[in-house]
Each structure stands twice: as structure tokens, then as C-alpha cells.
Amino acid sequence: MYVCLCEGVTDTQIRDAVYEGCCSYREVRGSLGIASQCGKCACLAKQVVRETIAEV
Ligand code: FES
């Protein structure tokens, strides 16, 4: 599912970024460019990052 429509980033890409070493929302945002335009995805993106970090 798309989380960030502006940048075309999916939840899978966000999870992969965490698996590959990003350990905070800020790092994922820097790596994928999420929430860099309209910002509407920030809340959901944070949630996905938080859930994924809790799993690993
Ligand atoms: Fe992510 Fe607009 S949907 S910045």
C-alpha cells in the first residue's frame, strides 16, 4: 500500500528501510524522502516505522 503518494513510497519500502538499518522515523524520512512535500503521510509513515522497529 502507498503511504506517501507524493513520493510514491509504499509501506514495504519503509519496512525495508528499517530492516536495512534505519532506526528512527527521521532516518527513514531522510532515506526515502517521505513527508517532504504535502506532509499528509507523516502520521501513517511514523506509525509504520514505529511498528516495524518494535518487530525487529
Ligand atoms: Fe507524502 Fe505528500 S503524501 S509528502
mmCIF file of N, CA and C and ligand atoms in Angstrom:
data_model
loop_
_atom_site.group_PDB
_atom_site.id
_atom_site.type_symbol
_atom_site.label_atom_id
_atom_site.label_comp_id
_atom_site.label_asym_id
_atom_site.label_seq_id
_atom_site.Cartn_x
_atom_site.Cartn_y
_atom_site.Cartn_z
ATOM 1 N N MET A 1 0.850 -1.190 0.000
ATOM 2 C CA MET A 1 0.000 0.000 0.000
ATOM 3 C C MET A 1 0.885 1.239 0.000
ATOM 4 N N TYR A 2 0.412 2.261 -0.734
ATOM 5 C CA TYR A 2 1.179 3.500 -0.744
ATOM 6 C C TYR A 2 0.973 4.261 0.559
ATOM 7 N N VAL A 3 2.053 4.698 1.155
ATOM 8 C CA VAL A 3 1.969 5.548 2.337
ATOM 9 C C VAL A 3 2.134 6.997 1.894
ATOM 10 N N CYS A 4 3.154 7.245 1.085
ATOM 11 C CA CYS A 4 3.413 8.602 0.605
ATOM 12 C C CYS A 4 3.128 8.654 -0.896
ATOM 13 N N LEU A 5 2.016 9.316 -1.241
ATOM 14 C CA LEU A 5 1.641 9.401 -2.658
ATOM 15 C C LEU A 5 2.532 10.374 -3.402
ATOM 16 N N CYS A 6 2.929 11.457 -2.747
ATOM 17 C CA CYS A 6 3.763 12.458 -3.422
ATOM 18 C C CYS A 6 5.072 11.848 -3.914
ATOM 19 N N GLU A 7 5.671 10.982 -3.085
ATOM 20 C CA GLU A 7 6.962 10.384 -3.439
ATOM 21 C C GLU A 7 6.804 8.944 -3.925
ATOM 22 N N GLY A 8 5.592 8.418 -3.926
ATOM 23 C CA GLY A 8 5.360 7.052 -4.387
ATOM 24 C C GLY A 8 6.068 6.014 -3.534
ATOM 25 N N VAL A 9 5.975 6.183 -2.207
ATOM 26 C CA VAL A 9 6.652 5.258 -1.297
ATOM 27 C C VAL A 9 5.625 4.351 -0.624
ATOM 28 N N THR A 10 5.901 3.055 -0.618
ATOM 29 C CA THR A 10 4.981 2.077 -0.032
ATOM 30 C C THR A 10 5.403 1.695 1.387
ATOM 31 N N ASP A 11 4.484 1.049 2.095
ATOM 32 C CA ASP A 11 4.825 0.589 3.448
ATOM 33 C C ASP A 11 5.947 -0.443 3.400
ATOM 34 N N THR A 12 5.981 -1.246 2.322
ATOM 35 C CA THR A 12 7.056 -2.245 2.173
ATOM 36 C C THR A 12 8.415 -1.558 2.091
ATOM 37 N N GLN A 13 8.481 -0.473 1.351
ATOM 38 C CA GLN A 13 9.760 0.255 1.235
ATOM 39 C C GLN A 13 10.177 0.836 2.590
ATOM 40 N N ILE A 14 9.198 1.297 3.352
ATOM 41 C CA ILE A 14 9.502 1.847 4.676
ATOM 42 C C ILE A 14 10.032 0.740 5.577
ATOM 43 N N ARG A 15 9.349 -0.423 5.546
ATOM 44 C CA ARG A 15 9.809 -1.556 6.371
ATOM 45 C C ARG A 15 11.220 -1.985 5.956
ATOM 46 N N ASP A 16 11.447 -2.064 4.641
ATOM 47 C CA ASP A 16 12.771 -2.468 4.159
ATOM 48 C C ASP A 16 13.849 -1.502 4.649
ATOM 49 N N ALA A 17 13.522 -0.204 4.659
ATOM 50 C CA ALA A 17 14.500 0.789 5.115
ATOM 51 C C ALA A 17 14.873 0.531 6.570
ATOM 52 N N VAL A 18 13.879 0.140 7.383
ATOM 53 C CA VAL A 18 14.171 -0.168 8.788
ATOM 54 C C VAL A 18 15.016 -1.440 8.874
ATOM 55 N N TYR A 19 14.631 -2.456 8.093
ATOM 56 C CA TYR A 19 15.402 -3.709 8.111
ATOM 57 C C TYR A 19 16.843 -3.472 7.666
ATOM 58 N N GLU A 20 17.018 -2.510 6.752
ATOM 59 C CA GLU A 20 18.359 -2.245 6.229
ATOM 60 C C GLU A 20 19.172 -1.295 7.102
ATOM 61 N N GLY A 21 18.609 -0.884 8.235
ATOM 62 C CA GLY A 21 19.431 -0.143 9.179
ATOM 63 C C GLY A 21 18.910 1.183 9.681
ATOM 64 N N CYS A 22 17.847 1.738 9.064
ATOM 65 C CA CYS A 22 17.297 2.980 9.601
ATOM 66 C C CYS A 22 16.678 2.686 10.960
ATOM 67 N N CYS A 23 17.005 3.484 11.963
ATOM 68 C CA CYS A 23 16.448 3.167 13.279
ATOM 69 C C CYS A 23 15.649 4.309 13.870
ATOM 70 N N SER A 24 15.180 5.205 13.018
ATOM 71 C CA SER A 24 14.258 6.234 13.502
ATOM 72 C C SER A 24 13.438 6.737 12.319
ATOM 73 N N TYR A 25 12.322 7.384 12.647
ATOM 74 C CA TYR A 25 11.492 7.969 11.599
ATOM 75 C C TYR A 25 12.306 8.983 10.796
ATOM 76 N N ARG A 26 13.105 9.748 11.504
ATOM 77 C CA ARG A 26 13.914 10.769 10.838
ATOM 78 C C ARG A 26 14.848 10.162 9.785
ATOM 79 N N GLU A 27 15.459 9.045 10.139
ATOM 80 C CA GLU A 27 16.370 8.396 9.187
ATOM 81 C C GLU A 27 15.620 7.851 7.977
ATOM 82 N N VAL A 28 14.444 7.270 8.230
ATOM 83 C CA VAL A 28 13.652 6.739 7.119
ATOM 84 C C VAL A 28 13.212 7.884 6.207
ATOM 85 N N ARG A 29 12.823 8.963 6.821
ATOM 86 C CA ARG A 29 12.388 10.122 6.034
ATOM 87 C C ARG A 29 13.540 10.644 5.188
ATOM 88 N N GLY A 30 14.730 10.715 5.773
ATOM 89 C CA GLY A 30 15.890 11.186 5.031
ATOM 90 C C GLY A 30 16.248 10.261 3.889
ATOM 91 N N SER A 31 16.051 8.957 4.114
ATOM 92 C CA SER A 31 16.440 7.981 3.113
ATOM 93 C C SER A 31 15.425 7.882 1.966
ATOM 94 N N LEU A 32 14.130 7.972 2.278
ATOM 95 C CA LEU A 32 13.106 7.758 1.246
ATOM 96 C C LEU A 32 12.430 9.042 0.763
ATOM 97 N N GLY A 33 12.627 10.129 1.477
ATOM 98 C CA GLY A 33 12.013 11.391 1.065
ATOM 99 C C GLY A 33 10.544 11.512 1.407
ATOM 100 N N ILE A 34 10.065 10.641 2.296
ATOM 101 C CA ILE A 34 8.650 10.713 2.671
ATOM 102 C C ILE A 34 8.373 11.999 3.447
ATOM 103 N N ALA A 35 7.138 12.465 3.326
ATOM 104 C CA ALA A 35 6.675 13.667 4.032
ATOM 105 C C ALA A 35 7.483 14.906 3.674
ATOM 106 N N SER A 36 8.070 14.917 2.492
ATOM 107 C CA SER A 36 8.864 16.082 2.103
ATOM 108 C C SER A 36 8.052 17.057 1.260
ATOM 109 N N GLN A 37 6.838 16.656 0.901
ATOM 110 C CA GLN A 37 6.029 17.582 0.089
ATOM 111 C C GLN A 37 4.770 18.017 0.829
ATOM 112 N N CYS A 38 3.628 17.313 0.656
ATOM 113 C CA CYS A 38 2.402 17.796 1.317
ATOM 114 C C CYS A 38 2.393 17.490 2.810
ATOM 115 N N GLY A 39 3.147 16.465 3.207
ATOM 116 C CA GLY A 39 3.240 16.146 4.624
ATOM 117 C C GLY A 39 2.106 15.301 5.184
ATOM 118 N N LYS A 40 1.099 14.983 4.337
ATOM 119 C CA LYS A 40 -0.067 14.241 4.835
ATOM 120 C C LYS A 40 0.257 12.816 5.263
ATOM 121 N N CYS A 41 1.345 12.284 4.751
ATOM 122 C CA CYS A 41 1.694 10.900 5.052
ATOM 123 C C CYS A 41 2.458 10.764 6.363
ATOM 124 N N ALA A 42 2.847 11.870 6.975
ATOM 125 C CA ALA A 42 3.755 11.804 8.123
ATOM 126 C C ALA A 42 3.223 10.916 9.242
ATOM 127 N N CYS A 43 1.926 11.063 9.549
ATOM 128 C CA CYS A 43 1.364 10.333 10.678
ATOM 129 C C CYS A 43 1.404 8.821 10.421
ATOM 130 N N LEU A 44 0.945 8.416 9.245
ATOM 131 C CA LEU A 44 0.935 6.987 8.917
ATOM 132 C C LEU A 44 2.366 6.461 8.781
ATOM 133 N N ALA A 45 3.223 7.249 8.169
ATOM 134 C CA ALA A 45 4.607 6.810 7.996
ATOM 135 C C ALA A 45 5.276 6.578 9.346
ATOM 136 N N LYS A 46 5.028 7.488 10.287
ATOM 137 C CA LYS A 46 5.591 7.329 11.639
ATOM 138 C C LYS A 46 5.099 6.040 12.266
ATOM 139 N N GLN A 47 3.812 5.780 12.074
ATOM 140 C CA GLN A 47 3.218 4.569 12.650
ATOM 141 C C GLN A 47 3.873 3.314 12.069
ATOM 142 N N VAL A 48 4.075 3.289 10.751
ATOM 143 C CA VAL A 48 4.700 2.115 10.123
ATOM 144 C C VAL A 48 6.126 1.937 10.640
ATOM 145 N N VAL A 49 6.859 3.042 10.751
ATOM 146 C CA VAL A 49 8.236 2.952 11.254
ATOM 147 C C VAL A 49 8.231 2.418 12.685
ATOM 148 N N ARG A 50 7.347 2.958 13.502
ATOM 149 C CA ARG A 50 7.280 2.549 14.913
ATOM 150 C C ARG A 50 6.959 1.058 15.032
ATOM 151 N N GLU A 51 5.964 0.624 14.267
ATOM 152 C CA GLU A 51 5.578 -0.799 14.307
ATOM 153 C C GLU A 51 6.728 -1.695 13.867
ATOM 154 N N THR A 52 7.426 -1.272 12.804
ATOM 155 C CA THR A 52 8.497 -2.110 12.269
ATOM 156 C C THR A 52 9.666 -2.173 13.239
ATOM 157 N N ILE A 53 10.002 -1.028 13.850
ATOM 158 C CA ILE A 53 11.096 -1.021 14.824
ATOM 159 C C ILE A 53 10.741 -1.921 16.005
ATOM 160 N N ALA A 54 9.484 -1.936 16.399
ATOM 161 C CA ALA A 54 9.054 -2.778 17.527
ATOM 162 C C ALA A 54 9.190 -4.264 17.200
ATOM 163 N N GLU A 55 9.113 -4.594 15.891
ATOM 164 C CA GLU A 55 9.187 -6.002 15.471
ATOM 165 C C GLU A 55 10.623 -6.514 15.401
ATOM 166 N N VAL A 56 11.570 -5.608 15.085
ATOM 167 C CA VAL A 56 12.939 -6.087 14.846
ATOM 168 C C VAL A 56 13.788 -6.142 16.110
HETATM 169 FE FE1 FES B 1 3.878 12.094 1.489
HETATM 170 FE FE2 FES B 1 2.557 14.069 0.312
HETATM 171 S S1 FES B 1 1.909 12.037 0.659
HETATM 172 S S2 FES B 1 4.516 14.152 1.199
#
